[in-house]
mmCIF file with all atom_site columns, C-alpha atoms in Angstrom:
data_model
loop_
_atom_site.group_PDB
_atom_site.id
_atom_site.type_symbol
_atom_site.label_atom_id
_atom_site.label_alt_id
_atom_site.label_comp_id
_atom_site.label_asym_id
_atom_site.label_entity_id
_atom_site.label_seq_id
_atom_site.pdbx_PDB_ins_code
_atom_site.Cartn_x
_atom_site.Cartn_y
_atom_site.Cartn_z
_atom_site.occupancy
_atom_site.B_iso_or_equiv
_atom_site.pdbx_formal_charge
_atom_site.auth_seq_id
_atom_site.auth_comp_id
_atom_site.auth_asym_id
_atom_site.auth_atom_id
_atom_site.pdbx_PDB_model_num
ATOM 1   C CA . UNK Q 1 1   ? 122.919 128.083 198.160 1.00 0.00 ? 1   UNK Q CA 1
ATOM 2   C CA . UNK Q 1 2   ? 125.484 128.488 196.106 1.00 0.00 ? 2   UNK Q CA 1
ATOM 3   C CA . UNK Q 1 3   ? 126.820 126.766 192.530 1.00 0.00 ? 3   UNK Q CA 1
ATOM 4   C CA . UNK Q 1 4   ? 129.620 126.161 192.478 1.00 0.00 ? 4   UNK Q CA 1
ATOM 5   C CA . UNK Q 1 5   ? 131.851 124.425 188.845 1.00 0.00 ? 5   UNK Q CA 1
ATOM 6   C CA . UNK Q 1 6   ? 132.612 121.186 189.010 1.00 0.00 ? 6   UNK Q CA 1
ATOM 7   C CA . UNK Q 1 7   ? 136.163 119.772 190.200 1.00 0.00 ? 7   UNK Q CA 1
ATOM 8   C CA . UNK Q 1 8   ? 137.993 117.187 190.150 1.00 0.00 ? 8   UNK Q CA 1
ATOM 9   C CA . UNK Q 1 9   ? 137.082 115.834 193.554 1.00 0.00 ? 9   UNK Q CA 1
ATOM 10  C CA . UNK Q 1 10  ? 133.408 115.712 193.059 1.00 0.00 ? 10  UNK Q CA 1
ATOM 11  C CA . UNK Q 1 11  ? 133.741 112.136 191.516 1.00 0.00 ? 11  UNK Q CA 1
ATOM 12  C CA . UNK Q 1 12  ? 132.171 110.610 194.504 1.00 0.00 ? 12  UNK Q CA 1
ATOM 13  C CA . UNK Q 1 13  ? 128.860 112.836 194.221 1.00 0.00 ? 13  UNK Q CA 1
ATOM 14  C CA . UNK Q 1 14  ? 128.845 111.871 190.322 1.00 0.00 ? 14  UNK Q CA 1
ATOM 15  C CA . UNK Q 1 15  ? 129.136 108.005 191.265 1.00 0.00 ? 15  UNK Q CA 1
ATOM 16  C CA . UNK Q 1 16  ? 126.148 108.979 193.891 1.00 0.00 ? 16  UNK Q CA 1
ATOM 17  C CA . UNK Q 1 17  ? 124.041 110.961 191.278 1.00 0.00 ? 17  UNK Q CA 1
ATOM 18  C CA . UNK Q 1 18  ? 124.847 108.113 188.557 1.00 0.00 ? 18  UNK Q CA 1
ATOM 19  C CA . UNK Q 1 19  ? 125.364 104.735 189.430 1.00 0.00 ? 19  UNK Q CA 1
ATOM 20  C CA . UNK Q 1 20  ? 122.704 104.401 191.971 1.00 0.00 ? 20  UNK Q CA 1
ATOM 21  C CA . UNK Q 1 21  ? 119.720 102.461 191.237 1.00 0.00 ? 21  UNK Q CA 1
ATOM 22  C CA . UNK Q 1 22  ? 117.277 104.963 193.047 1.00 0.00 ? 22  UNK Q CA 1
ATOM 23  C CA . UNK Q 1 23  ? 118.682 108.488 191.826 1.00 0.00 ? 23  UNK Q CA 1
ATOM 24  C CA . UNK Q 1 24  ? 118.687 107.127 187.946 1.00 0.00 ? 24  UNK Q CA 1
ATOM 25  C CA . UNK Q 1 25  ? 115.347 105.378 187.921 1.00 0.00 ? 25  UNK Q CA 1
ATOM 26  C CA . UNK Q 1 26  ? 113.581 107.908 185.634 1.00 0.00 ? 26  UNK Q CA 1
ATOM 27  C CA . UNK Q 1 27  ? 116.619 107.898 183.667 1.00 0.00 ? 27  UNK Q CA 1
ATOM 28  C CA . UNK Q 1 28  ? 116.802 104.180 183.108 1.00 0.00 ? 28  UNK Q CA 1
ATOM 29  C CA . UNK Q 1 29  ? 118.694 102.603 185.602 1.00 0.00 ? 29  UNK Q CA 1
ATOM 30  C CA . UNK Q 1 30  ? 122.125 103.329 187.105 1.00 0.00 ? 30  UNK Q CA 1
ATOM 31  C CA . UNK Q 1 31  ? 125.136 103.950 184.800 1.00 0.00 ? 31  UNK Q CA 1
ATOM 32  C CA . UNK Q 1 32  ? 127.873 102.013 185.270 1.00 0.00 ? 32  UNK Q CA 1
ATOM 33  C CA . UNK Q 1 33  ? 130.841 102.962 187.648 1.00 0.00 ? 33  UNK Q CA 1
ATOM 34  C CA . UNK Q 1 34  ? 133.390 102.482 184.983 1.00 0.00 ? 34  UNK Q CA 1
ATOM 35  C CA . UNK Q 1 35  ? 133.838 106.093 183.256 1.00 0.00 ? 35  UNK Q CA 1
ATOM 36  C CA . UNK Q 1 36  ? 133.114 108.396 185.896 1.00 0.00 ? 36  UNK Q CA 1
ATOM 37  C CA . UNK Q 1 37  ? 136.162 109.622 186.585 1.00 0.00 ? 37  UNK Q CA 1
ATOM 38  C CA . UNK Q 1 38  ? 136.604 110.189 183.071 1.00 0.00 ? 38  UNK Q CA 1
ATOM 39  C CA . UNK Q 1 39  ? 133.020 112.274 182.576 1.00 0.00 ? 39  UNK Q CA 1
ATOM 40  C CA . UNK Q 1 40  ? 133.929 114.485 185.650 1.00 0.00 ? 40  UNK Q CA 1
ATOM 41  C CA . UNK Q 1 41  ? 137.617 115.054 183.833 1.00 0.00 ? 41  UNK Q CA 1
ATOM 42  C CA . UNK Q 1 42  ? 135.400 116.149 180.442 1.00 0.00 ? 42  UNK Q CA 1
ATOM 43  C CA . UNK Q 1 43  ? 132.679 118.468 182.540 1.00 0.00 ? 43  UNK Q CA 1
ATOM 44  C CA . UNK Q 1 44  ? 136.108 119.928 184.221 1.00 0.00 ? 44  UNK Q CA 1
ATOM 45  C CA . UNK Q 1 45  ? 137.245 120.469 181.000 1.00 0.00 ? 45  UNK Q CA 1
ATOM 46  C CA . UNK Q 1 46  ? 134.047 122.004 179.790 1.00 0.00 ? 46  UNK Q CA 1
ATOM 47  C CA . UNK Q 1 47  ? 133.305 124.353 182.424 1.00 0.00 ? 47  UNK Q CA 1
ATOM 48  C CA . UNK Q 1 48  ? 137.040 125.846 182.437 1.00 0.00 ? 48  UNK Q CA 1
ATOM 49  C CA . UNK Q 1 49  ? 136.545 126.267 178.309 1.00 0.00 ? 49  UNK Q CA 1
ATOM 50  C CA . UNK Q 1 50  ? 132.962 127.905 179.016 1.00 0.00 ? 50  UNK Q CA 1
ATOM 51  C CA . UNK Q 1 51  ? 131.253 125.705 176.391 1.00 0.00 ? 51  UNK Q CA 1
ATOM 52  C CA . UNK Q 1 52  ? 129.013 123.919 179.252 1.00 0.00 ? 52  UNK Q CA 1
ATOM 53  C CA . UNK Q 1 53  ? 128.335 124.645 182.641 1.00 0.00 ? 53  UNK Q CA 1
ATOM 54  C CA . UNK Q 1 54  ? 128.395 122.190 185.336 1.00 0.00 ? 54  UNK Q CA 1
ATOM 55  C CA . UNK Q 1 55  ? 127.894 123.808 188.358 1.00 0.00 ? 55  UNK Q CA 1
ATOM 56  C CA . UNK Q 1 56  ? 127.427 121.899 191.771 1.00 0.00 ? 56  UNK Q CA 1
ATOM 57  C CA . UNK Q 1 57  ? 124.593 122.563 194.163 1.00 0.00 ? 57  UNK Q CA 1
ATOM 58  C CA . UNK Q 1 58  ? 125.885 123.861 197.634 1.00 0.00 ? 58  UNK Q CA 1
ATOM 59  C CA . UNK Q 1 59  ? 123.773 124.039 200.386 1.00 0.00 ? 59  UNK Q CA 1
ATOM 60  C CA . UNK Q 1 60  ? 125.970 125.476 203.173 1.00 0.00 ? 60  UNK Q CA 1
ATOM 61  C CA . UNK Q 1 61  ? 128.185 128.464 201.637 1.00 0.00 ? 61  UNK Q CA 1
ATOM 62  C CA . UNK Q 1 62  ? 130.354 127.690 204.498 1.00 0.00 ? 62  UNK Q CA 1
ATOM 63  C CA . UNK Q 1 63  ? 131.002 124.068 203.079 1.00 0.00 ? 63  UNK Q CA 1
ATOM 64  C CA . UNK Q 1 64  ? 132.041 123.917 199.606 1.00 0.00 ? 64  UNK Q CA 1
ATOM 65  C CA . UNK Q 1 65  ? 132.603 120.624 199.513 1.00 0.00 ? 65  UNK Q CA 1
ATOM 66  C CA . UNK Q 1 66  ? 129.266 119.160 200.686 1.00 0.00 ? 66  UNK Q CA 1
ATOM 67  C CA . UNK Q 1 67  ? 127.101 119.002 197.126 1.00 0.00 ? 67  UNK Q CA 1
ATOM 68  C CA . UNK Q 1 68  ? 123.727 118.652 196.674 1.00 0.00 ? 68  UNK Q CA 1
ATOM 69  C CA . UNK Q 1 69  ? 123.678 117.726 193.085 1.00 0.00 ? 69  UNK Q CA 1
ATOM 70  C CA . UNK Q 1 70  ? 124.279 119.498 190.424 1.00 0.00 ? 70  UNK Q CA 1
ATOM 71  C CA . UNK Q 1 71  ? 122.705 121.664 187.358 1.00 0.00 ? 71  UNK Q CA 1
ATOM 72  C CA . UNK Q 1 72  ? 124.087 121.709 183.987 1.00 0.00 ? 72  UNK Q CA 1
ATOM 73  C CA . UNK Q 1 73  ? 123.436 123.756 180.457 1.00 0.00 ? 73  UNK Q CA 1
ATOM 74  C CA . UNK Q 1 74  ? 124.919 122.351 177.245 1.00 0.00 ? 74  UNK Q CA 1
ATOM 75  C CA . UNK Q 1 75  ? 124.423 122.975 173.674 1.00 0.00 ? 75  UNK Q CA 1
ATOM 76  C CA . UNK Q 1 76  ? 123.775 120.189 171.447 1.00 0.00 ? 76  UNK Q CA 1
ATOM 77  C CA . UNK Q 1 77  ? 121.954 119.686 167.893 1.00 0.00 ? 77  UNK Q CA 1
ATOM 78  C CA . UNK Q 1 78  ? 118.834 118.093 167.814 1.00 0.00 ? 78  UNK Q CA 1
ATOM 79  C CA . UNK Q 1 79  ? 117.101 116.932 164.809 1.00 0.00 ? 79  UNK Q CA 1
ATOM 80  C CA . UNK Q 1 80  ? 119.410 119.105 162.831 1.00 0.00 ? 80  UNK Q CA 1
ATOM 81  C CA . UNK Q 1 81  ? 119.457 122.897 165.390 1.00 0.00 ? 81  UNK Q CA 1
ATOM 82  C CA . UNK Q 1 82  ? 121.452 123.700 167.965 1.00 0.00 ? 82  UNK Q CA 1
ATOM 83  C CA . UNK Q 1 83  ? 119.535 123.969 171.021 1.00 0.00 ? 83  UNK Q CA 1
ATOM 84  C CA . UNK Q 1 84  ? 120.557 124.622 174.796 1.00 0.00 ? 84  UNK Q CA 1
ATOM 85  C CA . UNK Q 1 85  ? 119.480 121.974 177.272 1.00 0.00 ? 85  UNK Q CA 1
ATOM 86  C CA . UNK Q 1 86  ? 119.465 122.082 181.268 1.00 0.00 ? 86  UNK Q CA 1
ATOM 87  C CA . UNK Q 1 87  ? 119.385 119.542 183.203 1.00 0.00 ? 87  UNK Q CA 1
ATOM 88  C CA . UNK Q 1 88  ? 119.490 118.487 187.284 1.00 0.00 ? 88  UNK Q CA 1
ATOM 89  C CA . UNK Q 1 89  ? 119.558 115.887 190.093 1.00 0.00 ? 89  UNK Q CA 1
ATOM 90  C CA . UNK Q 1 90  ? 119.673 116.154 193.805 1.00 0.00 ? 90  UNK Q CA 1
ATOM 91  C CA . UNK Q 1 91  ? 120.588 113.578 195.970 1.00 0.00 ? 91  UNK Q CA 1
ATOM 92  C CA . UNK Q 1 92  ? 117.877 111.965 197.932 1.00 0.00 ? 92  UNK Q CA 1
ATOM 93  C CA . UNK Q 1 93  ? 119.128 113.891 201.558 1.00 0.00 ? 93  UNK Q CA 1
ATOM 94  C CA . UNK Q 1 94  ? 118.506 116.724 200.027 1.00 0.00 ? 94  UNK Q CA 1
ATOM 95  C CA . UNK Q 1 95  ? 115.247 116.252 198.209 1.00 0.00 ? 95  UNK Q CA 1
ATOM 96  C CA . UNK Q 1 96  ? 112.504 118.209 199.129 1.00 0.00 ? 96  UNK Q CA 1
ATOM 97  C CA . UNK Q 1 97  ? 114.331 120.745 200.273 1.00 0.00 ? 97  UNK Q CA 1
ATOM 98  C CA . UNK Q 1 98  ? 113.867 123.576 196.950 1.00 0.00 ? 98  UNK Q CA 1
ATOM 99  C CA . UNK Q 1 99  ? 117.484 122.935 196.545 1.00 0.00 ? 99  UNK Q CA 1
ATOM 100 C CA . UNK Q 1 100 ? 117.028 121.848 192.389 1.00 0.00 ? 100 UNK Q CA 1
ATOM 101 C CA . UNK Q 1 101 ? 113.968 124.479 191.779 1.00 0.00 ? 101 UNK Q CA 1
ATOM 102 C CA . UNK Q 1 102 ? 116.869 127.578 193.507 1.00 0.00 ? 102 UNK Q CA 1
ATOM 103 C CA . UNK Q 1 103 ? 119.601 125.686 191.548 1.00 0.00 ? 103 UNK Q CA 1
ATOM 104 C CA . UNK Q 1 104 ? 117.743 125.503 187.967 1.00 0.00 ? 104 UNK Q CA 1
ATOM 105 C CA . UNK Q 1 105 ? 116.721 129.407 188.947 1.00 0.00 ? 105 UNK Q CA 1
ATOM 106 C CA . UNK Q 1 106 ? 120.001 130.510 189.766 1.00 0.00 ? 106 UNK Q CA 1
ATOM 107 C CA . UNK Q 1 107 ? 121.413 128.957 186.509 1.00 0.00 ? 107 UNK Q CA 1
ATOM 108 C CA . UNK Q 1 108 ? 118.821 130.417 184.262 1.00 0.00 ? 108 UNK Q CA 1
ATOM 109 C CA . UNK Q 1 109 ? 119.285 134.058 185.835 1.00 0.00 ? 109 UNK Q CA 1
ATOM 110 C CA . UNK Q 1 110 ? 123.183 133.257 184.657 1.00 0.00 ? 110 UNK Q CA 1
ATOM 111 C CA . UNK Q 1 111 ? 122.275 132.303 181.242 1.00 0.00 ? 111 UNK Q CA 1
ATOM 112 C CA . UNK Q 1 112 ? 120.011 135.648 180.881 1.00 0.00 ? 112 UNK Q CA 1
ATOM 113 C CA . UNK Q 1 113 ? 122.910 137.484 181.978 1.00 0.00 ? 113 UNK Q CA 1
ATOM 114 C CA . UNK Q 1 114 ? 125.480 135.921 179.625 1.00 0.00 ? 114 UNK Q CA 1
ATOM 115 C CA . UNK Q 1 115 ? 122.968 135.848 176.938 1.00 0.00 ? 115 UNK Q CA 1
ATOM 116 C CA . UNK Q 1 116 ? 124.271 133.358 174.709 1.00 0.00 ? 116 UNK Q CA 1
ATOM 117 C CA . UNK Q 1 117 ? 121.903 130.652 175.298 1.00 0.00 ? 117 UNK Q CA 1
ATOM 118 C CA . UNK Q 1 118 ? 118.706 131.313 173.646 1.00 0.00 ? 118 UNK Q CA 1
ATOM 119 C CA . UNK Q 1 119 ? 116.078 129.147 174.763 1.00 0.00 ? 119 UNK Q CA 1
ATOM 120 C CA . UNK Q 1 120 ? 117.122 126.663 177.371 1.00 0.00 ? 120 UNK Q CA 1
ATOM 121 C CA . UNK Q 1 121 ? 115.017 123.103 176.749 1.00 0.00 ? 121 UNK Q CA 1
ATOM 122 C CA . UNK Q 1 122 ? 114.438 120.999 179.946 1.00 0.00 ? 122 UNK Q CA 1
ATOM 123 C CA . UNK Q 1 123 ? 113.616 117.006 178.849 1.00 0.00 ? 123 UNK Q CA 1
ATOM 124 C CA . UNK Q 1 124 ? 112.787 115.508 182.571 1.00 0.00 ? 124 UNK Q CA 1
ATOM 125 C CA . UNK Q 1 125 ? 110.436 111.975 182.246 1.00 0.00 ? 125 UNK Q CA 1
ATOM 126 C CA . UNK Q 1 126 ? 107.104 112.208 181.829 1.00 0.00 ? 126 UNK Q CA 1
ATOM 127 C CA . UNK Q 1 127 ? 106.472 110.723 185.534 1.00 0.00 ? 127 UNK Q CA 1
ATOM 128 C CA . UNK Q 1 128 ? 109.084 112.475 187.410 1.00 0.00 ? 128 UNK Q CA 1
ATOM 129 C CA . UNK Q 1 129 ? 106.799 114.792 189.229 1.00 0.00 ? 129 UNK Q CA 1
ATOM 130 C CA . UNK Q 1 130 ? 109.118 117.038 191.170 1.00 0.00 ? 130 UNK Q CA 1
ATOM 131 C CA . UNK Q 1 131 ? 111.245 117.823 188.271 1.00 0.00 ? 131 UNK Q CA 1
ATOM 132 C CA . UNK Q 1 132 ? 108.210 118.743 185.942 1.00 0.00 ? 132 UNK Q CA 1
ATOM 133 C CA . UNK Q 1 133 ? 107.412 120.565 188.758 1.00 0.00 ? 133 UNK Q CA 1
ATOM 134 C CA . UNK Q 1 134 ? 110.666 122.809 188.815 1.00 0.00 ? 134 UNK Q CA 1
ATOM 135 C CA . UNK Q 1 135 ? 109.492 123.550 185.518 1.00 0.00 ? 135 UNK Q CA 1
ATOM 136 C CA . UNK Q 1 136 ? 106.084 124.547 185.847 1.00 0.00 ? 136 UNK Q CA 1
ATOM 137 C CA . UNK Q 1 137 ? 106.969 126.545 188.587 1.00 0.00 ? 137 UNK Q CA 1
ATOM 138 C CA . UNK Q 1 138 ? 109.545 128.539 187.009 1.00 0.00 ? 138 UNK Q CA 1
ATOM 139 C CA . UNK Q 1 139 ? 107.812 129.399 184.329 1.00 0.00 ? 139 UNK Q CA 1
ATOM 140 C CA . UNK Q 1 140 ? 108.939 126.894 181.514 1.00 0.00 ? 140 UNK Q CA 1
ATOM 141 C CA . UNK Q 1 141 ? 106.278 126.682 178.921 1.00 0.00 ? 141 UNK Q CA 1
ATOM 142 C CA . UNK Q 1 142 ? 105.330 122.329 177.947 1.00 0.00 ? 142 UNK Q CA 1
ATOM 143 C CA . UNK Q 1 143 ? 105.709 122.057 174.481 1.00 0.00 ? 143 UNK Q CA 1
ATOM 144 C CA . UNK Q 1 144 ? 104.646 118.717 174.575 1.00 0.00 ? 144 UNK Q CA 1
ATOM 145 C CA . UNK Q 1 145 ? 105.859 114.574 175.070 1.00 0.00 ? 145 UNK Q CA 1
ATOM 146 C CA . UNK Q 1 146 ? 108.731 112.538 173.589 1.00 0.00 ? 146 UNK Q CA 1
ATOM 147 C CA . UNK Q 1 147 ? 110.916 110.195 173.249 1.00 0.00 ? 147 UNK Q CA 1
ATOM 148 C CA . UNK Q 1 148 ? 114.724 111.146 173.755 1.00 0.00 ? 148 UNK Q CA 1
ATOM 149 C CA . UNK Q 1 149 ? 117.996 108.919 173.943 1.00 0.00 ? 149 UNK Q CA 1
ATOM 150 C CA . UNK Q 1 150 ? 119.758 108.797 176.936 1.00 0.00 ? 150 UNK Q CA 1
ATOM 151 C CA . UNK Q 1 151 ? 122.848 106.986 177.671 1.00 0.00 ? 151 UNK Q CA 1
ATOM 152 C CA . UNK Q 1 152 ? 121.964 104.303 174.982 1.00 0.00 ? 152 UNK Q CA 1
ATOM 153 C CA . UNK Q 1 153 ? 118.036 104.424 176.334 1.00 0.00 ? 153 UNK Q CA 1
ATOM 154 C CA . UNK Q 1 154 ? 115.277 105.791 175.051 1.00 0.00 ? 154 UNK Q CA 1
ATOM 155 C CA . UNK Q 1 155 ? 112.892 107.611 177.641 1.00 0.00 ? 155 UNK Q CA 1
ATOM 156 C CA . UNK Q 1 156 ? 109.498 109.237 177.348 1.00 0.00 ? 156 UNK Q CA 1
ATOM 157 C CA . UNK Q 1 157 ? 110.161 112.962 178.796 1.00 0.00 ? 157 UNK Q CA 1
ATOM 158 C CA . UNK Q 1 158 ? 107.968 116.012 178.683 1.00 0.00 ? 158 UNK Q CA 1
ATOM 159 C CA . UNK Q 1 159 ? 109.933 118.894 176.367 1.00 0.00 ? 159 UNK Q CA 1
ATOM 160 C CA . UNK Q 1 160 ? 109.925 122.050 177.951 1.00 0.00 ? 160 UNK Q CA 1
ATOM 161 C CA . UNK Q 1 161 ? 111.364 125.693 177.298 1.00 0.00 ? 161 UNK Q CA 1
ATOM 162 C CA . UNK Q 1 162 ? 112.334 128.989 178.596 1.00 0.00 ? 162 UNK Q CA 1
ATOM 163 C CA . UNK Q 1 163 ? 114.073 131.564 177.079 1.00 0.00 ? 163 UNK Q CA 1
ATOM 164 C CA . UNK Q 1 164 ? 115.583 133.562 180.358 1.00 0.00 ? 164 UNK Q CA 1
ATOM 165 C CA . UNK Q 1 165 ? 115.918 136.779 178.396 1.00 0.00 ? 165 UNK Q CA 1
ATOM 166 C CA . UNK Q 1 166 ? 112.043 136.701 178.043 1.00 0.00 ? 166 UNK Q CA 1
ATOM 167 C CA . UNK Q 1 167 ? 110.746 134.633 180.817 1.00 0.00 ? 167 UNK Q CA 1
ATOM 168 C CA . UNK Q 1 168 ? 110.881 135.500 184.037 1.00 0.00 ? 168 UNK Q CA 1
ATOM 169 C CA . UNK Q 1 169 ? 112.217 132.535 186.932 1.00 0.00 ? 169 UNK Q CA 1
#
């Protein structure tokens, strides 16, 4: 498994991850197909500017065009405080193989080595057992449950946090 920066050619993977009802079930349902190219362009620009990290999970380094999912790290304001947040998605045919956990671990290690992200928060849906399991197994601490806005919806999520410079994944 390796992580690589998002590229303009990743539109199809974004569509499969964000516009599919099964993939988006824990996030309130699929996003509209319109606007996906613009989302990829924004993510590519932010990755190139090194403000956000959107990494594609590649199961086989010999085939960097084959994508299993994505893991992203970004900062935003939450209740008047600047926080770093991590999120991930793994396509159905790659789920259950440990690629999501490997991708999250690898991105946390990059964040630890970079040193600028501070504590990193994750907000998987309360009923998303695989993502909550990744948080638990990598050493995130559960802070509680809260409602979070996502794509014009409100979702109930577990709030996890880890400091990659202190906590070992």
